[in-house]
mmCIF file of N, CA and C in Angstrom:
data_model
loop_
_atom_site.group_PDB
_atom_site.id
_atom_site.type_symbol
_atom_site.label_atom_id
_atom_site.label_comp_id
_atom_site.label_asym_id
_atom_site.label_seq_id
_atom_site.Cartn_x
_atom_site.Cartn_y
_atom_site.Cartn_z
ATOM 1 N N MET A 259 -7.515 25.760 61.051
ATOM 2 C CA MET A 259 -8.616 25.801 60.219
ATOM 3 C C MET A 259 -8.972 27.112 59.705
ATOM 4 N N LYS A 260 -8.786 28.172 60.468
ATOM 5 C CA LYS A 260 -8.918 29.463 60.100
ATOM 6 C C LYS A 260 -7.990 29.841 59.087
ATOM 7 N N LYS A 261 -6.682 29.503 58.985
ATOM 8 C CA LYS A 261 -5.705 29.665 58.182
ATOM 9 C C LYS A 261 -6.124 29.121 56.854
ATOM 10 N N ILE A 262 -6.669 28.078 56.749
ATOM 11 C CA ILE A 262 -7.011 27.225 55.596
ATOM 12 C C ILE A 262 -8.161 27.956 55.106
ATOM 13 N N THR A 263 -9.083 28.465 55.681
ATOM 14 C CA THR A 263 -10.317 29.233 55.253
ATOM 15 C C THR A 263 -9.790 30.471 54.593
ATOM 16 N N SER A 264 -8.788 31.076 55.319
ATOM 17 C CA SER A 264 -8.278 32.411 54.627
ATOM 18 C C SER A 264 -7.686 32.296 53.380
ATOM 19 N N MET A 265 -6.809 31.173 53.280
ATOM 20 C CA MET A 265 -6.182 30.909 52.054
ATOM 21 C C MET A 265 -7.179 30.576 50.833
ATOM 22 N N LEU A 266 -8.205 29.776 51.253
ATOM 23 C CA LEU A 266 -9.235 29.410 50.349
ATOM 24 C C LEU A 266 -10.030 30.569 49.805
ATOM 25 N N LEU A 267 -10.321 31.533 50.683
ATOM 26 C CA LEU A 267 -10.934 32.896 50.354
ATOM 27 C C LEU A 267 -10.032 33.607 49.467
ATOM 28 N N LEU A 268 -8.629 33.776 49.698
ATOM 29 C CA LEU A 268 -7.930 34.481 48.664
ATOM 30 C C LEU A 268 -7.675 33.757 47.581
ATOM 31 N N THR A 269 -7.664 32.555 47.412
ATOM 32 C CA THR A 269 -7.652 31.611 46.255
ATOM 33 C C THR A 269 -8.871 31.910 45.394
ATOM 34 N N LEU A 270 -10.084 31.911 45.902
ATOM 35 C CA LEU A 270 -11.335 32.186 45.315
ATOM 36 C C LEU A 270 -11.351 33.605 44.820
ATOM 37 N N ALA A 271 -10.854 34.726 45.529
ATOM 38 C CA ALA A 271 -10.854 35.903 45.098
ATOM 39 C C ALA A 271 -9.967 36.124 43.790
ATOM 40 N N ALA A 272 -8.824 35.473 44.047
ATOM 41 C CA ALA A 272 -7.829 35.517 42.799
ATOM 42 C C ALA A 272 -8.472 34.839 41.558
ATOM 43 N N ALA A 273 -9.257 33.742 41.904
ATOM 44 C CA ALA A 273 -9.880 33.030 40.621
ATOM 45 C C ALA A 273 -10.998 33.961 39.942
ATOM 46 N N LEU A 274 -11.699 34.598 41.000
ATOM 47 C CA LEU A 274 -12.692 35.587 40.345
ATOM 48 C C LEU A 274 -12.125 36.639 39.631
ATOM 49 N N ILE A 275 -11.021 37.177 40.082
ATOM 50 C CA ILE A 275 -10.288 38.365 39.347
ATOM 51 C C ILE A 275 -9.836 37.893 38.020
ATOM 52 N N PHE A 276 -9.247 36.585 38.015
ATOM 53 C CA PHE A 276 -8.564 35.937 36.703
ATOM 54 C C PHE A 276 -9.769 35.602 35.736
ATOM 55 N N THR A 277 -10.823 35.229 36.334
ATOM 56 C CA THR A 277 -12.000 34.841 35.339
ATOM 57 C C THR A 277 -12.489 36.089 34.737
ATOM 58 N N ALA A 278 -12.609 37.241 35.585
ATOM 59 C CA ALA A 278 -13.061 38.267 35.084
ATOM 60 C C ALA A 278 -12.228 38.862 34.197
ATOM 61 N N ALA A 279 -10.993 38.982 34.274
ATOM 62 C CA ALA A 279 -9.968 39.462 33.380
ATOM 63 C C ALA A 279 -9.994 38.620 32.139
ATOM 64 N N ALA A 280 -10.364 37.394 32.064
ATOM 65 C CA ALA A 280 -10.597 36.628 30.987
ATOM 66 C C ALA A 280 -11.457 37.031 29.982
ATOM 67 N N CYS A 281 -12.447 37.721 30.701
ATOM 68 C CA CYS A 281 -13.647 38.141 29.790
ATOM 69 C C CYS A 281 -13.185 39.418 28.827
ATOM 70 N N GLY A 282 -12.130 40.064 29.123
ATOM 71 C CA GLY A 282 -11.577 41.030 28.319
ATOM 72 C C GLY A 282 -10.286 40.640 28.094
ATOM 73 N N ALA A 283 -9.523 41.460 27.308
ATOM 74 C CA ALA A 283 -8.331 41.231 26.962
ATOM 75 C C ALA A 283 -7.183 41.555 28.063
ATOM 76 N N PRO A 284 -6.448 40.634 28.513
ATOM 77 C CA PRO A 284 -5.459 41.157 29.628
ATOM 78 C C PRO A 284 -4.312 42.014 28.882
ATOM 79 N N PHE A 285 -3.740 42.694 29.749
ATOM 80 C CA PHE A 285 -2.619 43.575 29.401
ATOM 81 C C PHE A 285 -1.532 43.900 30.411
ATOM 82 N N ASP A 286 -0.252 44.246 29.908
ATOM 83 C CA ASP A 286 0.640 44.246 30.864
ATOM 84 C C ASP A 286 0.668 45.418 31.672
ATOM 85 N N TYR A 287 1.049 45.467 32.923
ATOM 86 C CA TYR A 287 1.114 46.551 33.753
ATOM 87 C C TYR A 287 1.939 46.499 34.786
ATOM 88 N N ASP A 288 2.308 47.473 35.557
ATOM 89 C CA ASP A 288 3.581 47.556 36.421
ATOM 90 C C ASP A 288 2.890 46.935 37.772
ATOM 91 N N LYS A 289 3.175 45.722 38.042
ATOM 92 C CA LYS A 289 2.746 44.884 38.945
ATOM 93 C C LYS A 289 3.233 45.482 40.480
ATOM 94 N N ASP A 290 4.448 45.897 40.508
ATOM 95 C CA ASP A 290 4.991 46.456 41.834
ATOM 96 C C ASP A 290 4.302 47.736 42.124
ATOM 97 N N GLN A 291 3.898 48.536 40.885
ATOM 98 C CA GLN A 291 3.195 49.771 41.178
ATOM 99 C C GLN A 291 1.884 49.592 41.668
ATOM 100 N N ALA A 292 1.223 48.488 41.011
ATOM 101 C CA ALA A 292 -0.148 47.945 41.616
ATOM 102 C C ALA A 292 -0.153 47.419 42.944
ATOM 103 N N ASP A 293 0.828 46.816 43.398
ATOM 104 C CA ASP A 293 0.737 46.405 44.782
ATOM 105 C C ASP A 293 1.165 47.621 45.642
ATOM 106 N N LYS A 294 2.030 48.359 45.196
ATOM 107 C CA LYS A 294 2.227 49.560 46.054
ATOM 108 C C LYS A 294 0.901 50.427 46.284
ATOM 109 N N ARG A 295 0.352 50.813 45.226
ATOM 110 C CA ARG A 295 -1.006 51.649 45.054
ATOM 111 C C ARG A 295 -2.057 50.925 45.986
ATOM 112 N N THR A 296 -2.030 49.620 45.767
ATOM 113 C CA THR A 296 -3.154 48.891 46.665
ATOM 114 C C THR A 296 -2.913 48.983 48.089
ATOM 115 N N ARG A 297 -1.751 48.968 48.505
ATOM 116 C CA ARG A 297 -1.231 49.058 49.897
ATOM 117 C C ARG A 297 -1.536 50.535 50.569
ATOM 118 N N GLU A 298 -1.379 51.551 49.607
ATOM 119 C CA GLU A 298 -1.692 52.819 49.900
ATOM 120 C C GLU A 298 -3.214 53.024 50.186
ATOM 121 N N VAL A 299 -3.896 52.241 49.295
ATOM 122 C CA VAL A 299 -5.454 52.492 49.405
ATOM 123 C C VAL A 299 -6.044 51.637 50.694
ATOM 124 N N ILE A 300 -5.299 50.688 51.090
ATOM 125 C CA ILE A 300 -5.644 50.045 52.127
ATOM 126 C C ILE A 300 -5.319 50.738 53.436
ATOM 127 N N ASP A 301 -4.217 51.510 53.281
ATOM 128 C CA ASP A 301 -3.793 52.310 54.532
ATOM 129 C C ASP A 301 -4.904 53.242 54.746
ATOM 130 N N VAL A 302 -5.513 53.824 53.595
ATOM 131 C CA VAL A 302 -6.481 55.030 53.710
ATOM 132 C C VAL A 302 -7.740 54.310 54.348
ATOM 133 N N LEU A 303 -8.141 52.943 53.877
ATOM 134 C CA LEU A 303 -9.391 52.370 54.432
ATOM 135 C C LEU A 303 -9.118 52.073 55.728
ATOM 136 N N LYS A 304 -8.114 51.750 56.314
ATOM 137 C CA LYS A 304 -7.865 51.299 57.731
ATOM 138 C C LYS A 304 -8.228 52.507 58.689
ATOM 139 N N THR A 305 -8.168 53.848 58.060
ATOM 140 C CA THR A 305 -8.307 55.010 58.774
ATOM 141 C C THR A 305 -9.790 55.189 59.176
ATOM 142 N N GLY A 306 -10.754 54.580 58.308
ATOM 143 C CA GLY A 306 -12.131 54.836 58.443
ATOM 144 C C GLY A 306 -12.515 56.269 57.870
ATOM 145 N N ASP A 307 -11.731 57.127 57.561
ATOM 146 C CA ASP A 307 -11.945 58.451 56.929
ATOM 147 C C ASP A 307 -12.620 58.378 55.502
ATOM 148 N N TYR A 308 -13.895 58.193 55.634
ATOM 149 C CA TYR A 308 -14.593 58.106 54.335
ATOM 150 C C TYR A 308 -14.502 59.292 53.520
ATOM 151 N N GLU A 309 -14.284 60.487 53.820
ATOM 152 C CA GLU A 309 -13.950 61.592 52.854
ATOM 153 C C GLU A 309 -12.636 61.366 52.207
ATOM 154 N N ALA A 310 -11.645 60.903 52.790
ATOM 155 C CA ALA A 310 -10.516 60.598 52.353
ATOM 156 C C ALA A 310 -10.676 59.399 51.222
ATOM 157 N N ILE A 311 -11.676 58.376 51.632
ATOM 158 C CA ILE A 311 -11.709 57.227 50.596
ATOM 159 C C ILE A 311 -12.266 57.819 49.393
ATOM 160 N N VAL A 312 -13.270 58.725 49.549
ATOM 161 C CA VAL A 312 -13.917 59.276 48.192
ATOM 162 C C VAL A 312 -12.928 60.002 47.328
ATOM 163 N N GLY A 313 -11.979 60.609 48.166
ATOM 164 C CA GLY A 313 -10.758 61.457 47.431
ATOM 165 C C GLY A 313 -9.950 60.522 46.756
ATOM 166 N N LEU A 314 -9.824 59.211 47.043
ATOM 167 C CA LEU A 314 -9.061 58.268 46.145
ATOM 168 C C LEU A 314 -9.502 57.974 44.880
ATOM 169 N N PHE A 315 -10.847 58.222 44.511
ATOM 170 C CA PHE A 315 -11.581 58.102 43.329
ATOM 171 C C PHE A 315 -10.967 59.028 42.286
ATOM 172 N N ARG A 316 -10.915 58.607 41.018
ATOM 173 C CA ARG A 316 -10.600 59.503 40.011
ATOM 174 C C ARG A 316 -11.475 60.448 39.848
ATOM 175 N N GLU A 317 -11.299 61.661 39.404
ATOM 176 C CA GLU A 317 -12.101 62.966 39.587
ATOM 177 C C GLU A 317 -13.299 62.789 39.057
ATOM 178 N N ASP A 318 -13.639 62.127 37.983
ATOM 179 C CA ASP A 318 -14.888 61.954 37.254
ATOM 180 C C ASP A 318 -15.903 61.088 37.950
ATOM 181 N N LEU A 319 -15.396 60.248 39.028
ATOM 182 C CA LEU A 319 -16.170 59.309 39.649
ATOM 183 C C LEU A 319 -16.430 59.803 41.187
ATOM 184 N N GLN A 320 -15.759 60.952 41.528
ATOM 185 C CA GLN A 320 -16.034 61.404 42.905
ATOM 186 C C GLN A 320 -17.275 61.919 43.180
ATOM 187 N N ALA A 321 -18.026 62.541 42.109
ATOM 188 C CA ALA A 321 -19.217 62.894 42.340
ATOM 189 C C ALA A 321 -20.403 62.096 42.446
ATOM 190 N N LEU A 322 -19.991 60.714 41.993
ATOM 191 C CA LEU A 322 -20.958 59.541 42.249
ATOM 192 C C LEU A 322 -21.334 59.061 43.522
ATOM 193 N N THR A 323 -20.369 59.185 44.456
ATOM 194 C CA THR A 323 -20.545 58.527 45.654
ATOM 195 C C THR A 323 -20.154 59.625 46.815
ATOM 196 N N THR A 324 -20.642 59.364 47.991
ATOM 197 C CA THR A 324 -20.217 60.398 49.063
ATOM 198 C C THR A 324 -19.708 59.431 50.145
ATOM 199 N N ALA A 325 -19.022 60.215 51.140
ATOM 200 C CA ALA A 325 -18.617 59.629 52.362
ATOM 201 C C ALA A 325 -19.759 59.040 53.092
ATOM 202 N N ALA A 326 -20.887 59.489 53.038
ATOM 203 C CA ALA A 326 -22.111 58.802 53.838
ATOM 204 C C ALA A 326 -22.537 57.636 53.187
ATOM 205 N N ASP A 327 -22.403 57.535 51.880
ATOM 206 C CA ASP A 327 -22.636 56.198 51.257
ATOM 207 C C ASP A 327 -21.787 55.262 51.742
ATOM 208 N N PHE A 328 -20.440 55.340 51.785
ATOM 209 C CA PHE A 328 -19.580 54.461 52.197
ATOM 210 C C PHE A 328 -19.716 54.242 53.798
ATOM 211 N N LYS A 329 -20.044 55.082 54.493
ATOM 212 C CA LYS A 329 -20.342 55.003 55.877
ATOM 213 C C LYS A 329 -21.604 54.075 56.169
ATOM 214 N N THR A 330 -22.425 54.366 55.480
ATOM 215 C CA THR A 330 -23.638 53.469 55.617
ATOM 216 C C THR A 330 -23.627 52.024 55.148
ATOM 217 N N ALA A 331 -22.791 51.862 54.027
ATOM 218 C CA ALA A 331 -22.618 50.605 53.612
ATOM 219 C C ALA A 331 -21.531 49.888 54.255
ATOM 220 N N TRP A 332 -20.547 50.461 54.849
ATOM 221 C CA TRP A 332 -19.396 49.499 55.342
ATOM 222 C C TRP A 332 -19.443 49.741 56.753
ATOM 223 N N ASP A 333 -19.907 50.674 57.450
ATOM 224 C CA ASP A 333 -19.811 50.613 59.026
ATOM 225 C C ASP A 333 -20.361 49.246 59.697
ATOM 226 N N PRO A 334 -21.220 48.828 59.235
ATOM 227 C CA PRO A 334 -21.785 47.537 59.924
ATOM 228 C C PRO A 334 -20.579 46.394 59.835
ATOM 229 N N TYR A 335 -20.083 46.356 58.694
ATOM 230 C CA TYR A 335 -19.037 45.288 58.569
ATOM 231 C C TYR A 335 -17.964 45.608 59.278
ATOM 232 N N LEU A 336 -17.353 46.758 59.080
ATOM 233 C CA LEU A 336 -16.169 47.044 59.737
ATOM 234 C C LEU A 336 -16.330 47.148 61.405
ATOM 235 N N ALA A 337 -17.635 47.539 61.896
ATOM 236 C CA ALA A 337 -17.656 47.494 63.285
ATOM 237 C C ALA A 337 -17.647 46.013 63.832
ATOM 238 N N ASP A 338 -18.175 45.120 63.057
ATOM 239 C CA ASP A 338 -18.206 43.777 63.610
ATOM 240 C C ASP A 338 -16.834 43.263 63.250
ATOM 241 N N ALA A 339 -15.944 43.609 62.302
ATOM 242 C CA ALA A 339 -14.903 42.920 62.072
ATOM 243 C C ALA A 339 -13.783 43.389 63.238
ATOM 244 N N GLY A 340 -13.964 44.426 63.807
ATOM 245 C CA GLY A 340 -12.915 44.795 64.926
ATOM 246 C C GLY A 340 -11.730 45.398 64.205
ATOM 247 N N ALA A 341 -10.803 45.459 65.101
ATOM 248 C CA ALA A 341 -9.557 46.185 64.702
ATOM 249 C C ALA A 341 -8.747 45.439 63.465
ATOM 250 N N PHE A 342 -8.156 46.220 62.488
ATOM 251 C CA PHE A 342 -7.473 45.739 61.453
ATOM 252 C C PHE A 342 -6.196 45.077 61.892
ATOM 253 N N ALA A 343 -5.904 43.839 61.357
ATOM 254 C CA ALA A 343 -4.677 43.169 61.851
ATOM 255 C C ALA A 343 -3.478 43.287 60.813
ATOM 256 N N GLU A 344 -3.889 42.719 59.440
ATOM 257 C CA GLU A 344 -2.723 42.767 58.416
ATOM 258 C C GLU A 344 -3.488 42.293 56.985
ATOM 259 N N ILE A 345 -2.615 42.586 56.096
ATOM 260 C CA ILE A 345 -3.162 42.256 54.601
ATOM 261 C C ILE A 345 -2.631 40.788 54.473
ATOM 262 N N LYS A 346 -3.502 39.762 54.287
ATOM 263 C CA LYS A 346 -3.171 38.559 54.158
ATOM 264 C C LYS A 346 -2.622 38.119 52.764
ATOM 265 N N GLY A 347 -3.156 38.824 51.775
ATOM 266 C CA GLY A 347 -2.794 38.606 50.294
ATOM 267 C C GLY A 347 -3.273 39.625 49.438
ATOM 268 N N ILE A 348 -2.674 39.828 48.259
ATOM 269 C CA ILE A 348 -3.198 40.676 47.157
ATOM 270 C C ILE A 348 -2.855 39.858 45.846
ATOM 271 N N SER A 349 -3.871 40.041 45.107
ATOM 272 C CA SER A 349 -3.819 39.336 43.733
ATOM 273 C C SER A 349 -4.395 40.563 42.767
ATOM 274 N N THR A 350 -3.606 40.661 41.597
ATOM 275 C CA THR A 350 -3.956 41.672 40.794
ATOM 276 C C THR A 350 -4.092 41.001 39.287
ATOM 277 N N ALA A 351 -4.717 41.643 38.333
ATOM 278 C CA ALA A 351 -4.777 41.410 36.993
ATOM 279 C C ALA A 351 -5.266 42.575 36.310
ATOM 280 N N GLY A 352 -4.707 42.539 34.930
ATOM 281 C CA GLY A 352 -5.033 43.743 33.999
ATOM 282 C C GLY A 352 -6.207 43.222 33.088
ATOM 283 N N GLN A 353 -7.184 44.102 32.832
ATOM 284 C CA GLN A 353 -8.031 43.774 32.070
ATOM 285 C C GLN A 353 -8.616 44.955 31.017
ATOM 286 N N THR A 354 -8.828 44.536 29.665
ATOM 287 C CA THR A 354 -9.027 45.678 28.897
ATOM 288 C C THR A 354 -10.526 45.496 28.395
ATOM 289 N N GLU A 355 -11.313 46.559 28.725
ATOM 290 C CA GLU A 355 -12.897 46.402 28.337
ATOM 291 C C GLU A 355 -13.232 46.443 26.927
ATOM 292 N N LYS A 356 -14.329 46.028 26.644
ATOM 293 C CA LYS A 356 -14.777 46.163 25.423
ATOM 294 C C LYS A 356 -14.628 47.579 24.683
ATOM 295 N N SER A 357 -14.716 48.402 25.630
ATOM 296 C CA SER A 357 -14.755 49.970 25.076
ATOM 297 C C SER A 357 -13.271 50.331 24.723
ATOM 298 N N GLY A 358 -12.332 49.282 25.150
ATOM 299 C CA GLY A 358 -10.903 49.710 24.953
ATOM 300 C C GLY A 358 -10.156 50.217 26.298
ATOM 301 N N GLU A 359 -10.940 50.610 27.266
ATOM 302 C CA GLU A 359 -10.343 51.243 28.468
ATOM 303 C C GLU A 359 -9.782 50.011 29.144
ATOM 304 N N GLU A 360 -8.658 50.292 29.864
ATOM 305 C CA GLU A 360 -7.813 49.334 30.507
ATOM 306 C C GLU A 360 -7.953 49.563 32.113
ATOM 307 N N PHE A 361 -8.168 48.448 32.892
ATOM 308 C CA PHE A 361 -8.212 48.514 34.237
ATOM 309 C C PHE A 361 -7.283 47.519 34.862
ATOM 310 N N ILE A 362 -6.855 47.740 36.042
ATOM 311 C CA ILE A 362 -6.198 46.907 36.871
ATOM 312 C C ILE A 362 -7.227 46.635 38.039
ATOM 313 N N ILE A 363 -7.259 45.327 38.388
ATOM 314 C CA ILE A 363 -8.171 44.755 39.459
ATOM 315 C C ILE A 363 -7.420 44.227 40.539
ATOM 316 N N SER A 364 -7.611 44.736 41.591
ATOM 317 C CA SER A 364 -6.781 44.147 42.736
ATOM 318 C C SER A 364 -7.671 43.587 43.883
ATOM 319 N N ALA A 365 -7.484 42.292 44.115
ATOM 320 C CA ALA A 365 -8.286 41.634 45.388
ATOM 321 C C ALA A 365 -7.449 41.521 46.485
ATOM 322 N N VAL A 366 -7.743 42.183 47.618
ATOM 323 C CA VAL A 366 -7.028 42.209 48.942
ATOM 324 C C VAL A 366 -7.729 41.654 50.015
ATOM 325 N N GLN A 367 -7.146 40.567 50.390
ATOM 326 C CA GLN A 367 -7.865 39.830 51.685
ATOM 327 C C GLN A 367 -7.257 40.464 52.811
ATOM 328 N N CYS A 368 -7.888 40.961 53.766
ATOM 329 C CA CYS A 368 -7.527 41.632 55.032
ATOM 330 C C CYS A 368 -7.874 40.979 56.205
ATOM 331 N N GLU A 369 -7.078 40.756 57.073
ATOM 332 C CA GLU A 369 -7.474 39.992 58.448
ATOM 333 C C GLU A 369 -7.876 41.067 59.282
ATOM 334 N N TYR A 370 -8.973 41.030 59.972
ATOM 335 C CA TYR A 370 -9.336 41.953 61.187
ATOM 336 C C TYR A 370 -9.247 41.035 62.399
ATOM 337 N N GLU A 371 -9.652 41.690 63.531
ATOM 338 C CA GLU A 371 -9.714 41.017 64.766
ATOM 339 C C GLU A 371 -10.683 39.948 64.878
ATOM 340 N N ASN A 372 -11.822 40.135 64.158
ATOM 341 C CA ASN A 372 -13.108 39.180 64.374
ATOM 342 C C ASN A 372 -13.305 38.689 62.933
ATOM 343 N N ALA A 373 -12.692 38.961 61.876
ATOM 344 C CA ALA A 373 -13.222 38.591 60.632
ATOM 345 C C ALA A 373 -12.187 38.885 59.517
ATOM 346 N N THR A 374 -12.380 38.183 58.237
ATOM 347 C CA THR A 374 -11.436 38.263 57.214
ATOM 348 C C THR A 374 -12.487 38.966 56.233
ATOM 349 N N LEU A 375 -11.982 40.172 55.650
ATOM 350 C CA LEU A 375 -12.709 40.860 54.608
ATOM 351 C C LEU A 375 -11.970 41.052 53.286
ATOM 352 N N THR A 376 -12.508 41.058 52.254
ATOM 353 C CA THR A 376 -11.902 41.057 51.064
ATOM 354 C C THR A 376 -12.339 42.556 50.285
ATOM 355 N N TYR A 377 -11.391 43.248 50.008
ATOM 356 C CA TYR A 377 -11.518 44.386 49.152
ATOM 357 C C TYR A 377 -11.221 44.185 47.750
ATOM 358 N N THR A 378 -12.207 44.595 46.909
ATOM 359 C CA THR A 378 -11.705 44.635 45.353
ATOM 360 C C THR A 378 -11.519 46.053 44.940
ATOM 361 N N ILE A 379 -10.371 46.381 44.628
ATOM 362 C CA ILE A 379 -10.060 47.756 44.210
ATOM 363 C C ILE A 379 -9.806 47.784 42.560
ATOM 364 N N VAL A 380 -10.477 48.696 41.968
ATOM 365 C CA VAL A 380 -10.201 48.709 40.393
ATOM 366 C C VAL A 380 -9.571 50.096 40.235
ATOM 367 N N PHE A 381 -8.301 49.903 39.563
ATOM 368 C CA PHE A 381 -7.738 51.155 39.168
ATOM 369 C C PHE A 381 -7.785 51.279 37.678
ATOM 370 N N ASP A 382 -7.600 52.651 37.312
ATOM 371 C CA ASP A 382 -7.388 52.918 35.954
ATOM 372 C C ASP A 382 -5.735 52.781 35.727
ATOM 373 N N THR A 383 -5.463 53.114 34.469
ATOM 374 C CA THR A 383 -3.908 52.808 34.120
ATOM 375 C C THR A 383 -3.071 53.947 34.779
ATOM 376 N N ASP A 384 -3.528 55.032 35.352
ATOM 377 C CA ASP A 384 -2.868 55.931 36.128
ATOM 378 C C ASP A 384 -3.104 55.691 37.473
ATOM 379 N N PHE A 385 -3.652 54.402 38.037
ATOM 380 C CA PHE A 385 -3.681 53.926 39.375
ATOM 381 C C PHE A 385 -4.614 54.883 40.227
ATOM 382 N N ASN A 386 -5.514 55.759 39.589
ATOM 383 C CA ASN A 386 -6.607 56.217 40.305
ATOM 384 C C ASN A 386 -7.733 55.249 40.348
ATOM 385 N N VAL A 387 -8.368 55.347 41.634
ATOM 386 C CA VAL A 387 -9.392 54.200 41.740
ATOM 387 C C VAL A 387 -10.392 54.702 41.164
ATOM 388 N N ALA A 388 -11.041 53.605 40.381
ATOM 389 C CA ALA A 388 -12.333 53.493 39.649
ATOM 390 C C ALA A 388 -13.343 52.737 40.017
ATOM 391 N N GLY A 389 -13.138 51.876 41.231
ATOM 392 C CA GLY A 389 -14.139 51.017 41.675
ATOM 393 C C GLY A 389 -13.491 50.520 43.126
ATOM 394 N N LEU A 390 -14.425 50.279 44.116
ATOM 395 C CA LEU A 390 -13.991 49.874 45.275
ATOM 396 C C LEU A 390 -15.141 49.197 45.997
ATOM 397 N N TYR A 391 -14.890 48.011 46.464
ATOM 398 C CA TYR A 391 -16.032 46.934 46.931
ATOM 399 C C TYR A 391 -15.433 46.342 47.901
ATOM 400 N N LEU A 392 -16.362 45.969 49.015
ATOM 401 C CA LEU A 392 -15.988 45.172 50.097
ATOM 402 C C LEU A 392 -16.947 43.944 50.288
ATOM 403 N N LYS A 393 -16.206 42.975 50.731
ATOM 404 C CA LYS A 393 -16.887 41.797 50.778
ATOM 405 C C LYS A 393 -16.487 40.934 52.108
#
């Protein structure tokens, strides 16, 4: 049952990404690089080093958030989730905003000891983090 629920959540996350991507024009991007960079970001997230997490953001966005912001928002979820176990799946999509800026959106379903959490990571075309969300 837990495996079915996990796959359902990943499918839902992928559907949300592709629905969001449908709102803007899709574009081609290096899917292997997107997967590699997504895994690198997850490796940093697993450490709980919020300063390092802020450091992942592209330079113009680093001033908009702090390590304390992440700690306050994420600690309750991560404490309840327990130890990180594995990445269950990654779904990515390219999206061009109305402004013409292109982003790669990655939904990552991660299994923890006591919970399954989904990260949404938004990259610019240089694979700098432009957005990071936990659900």
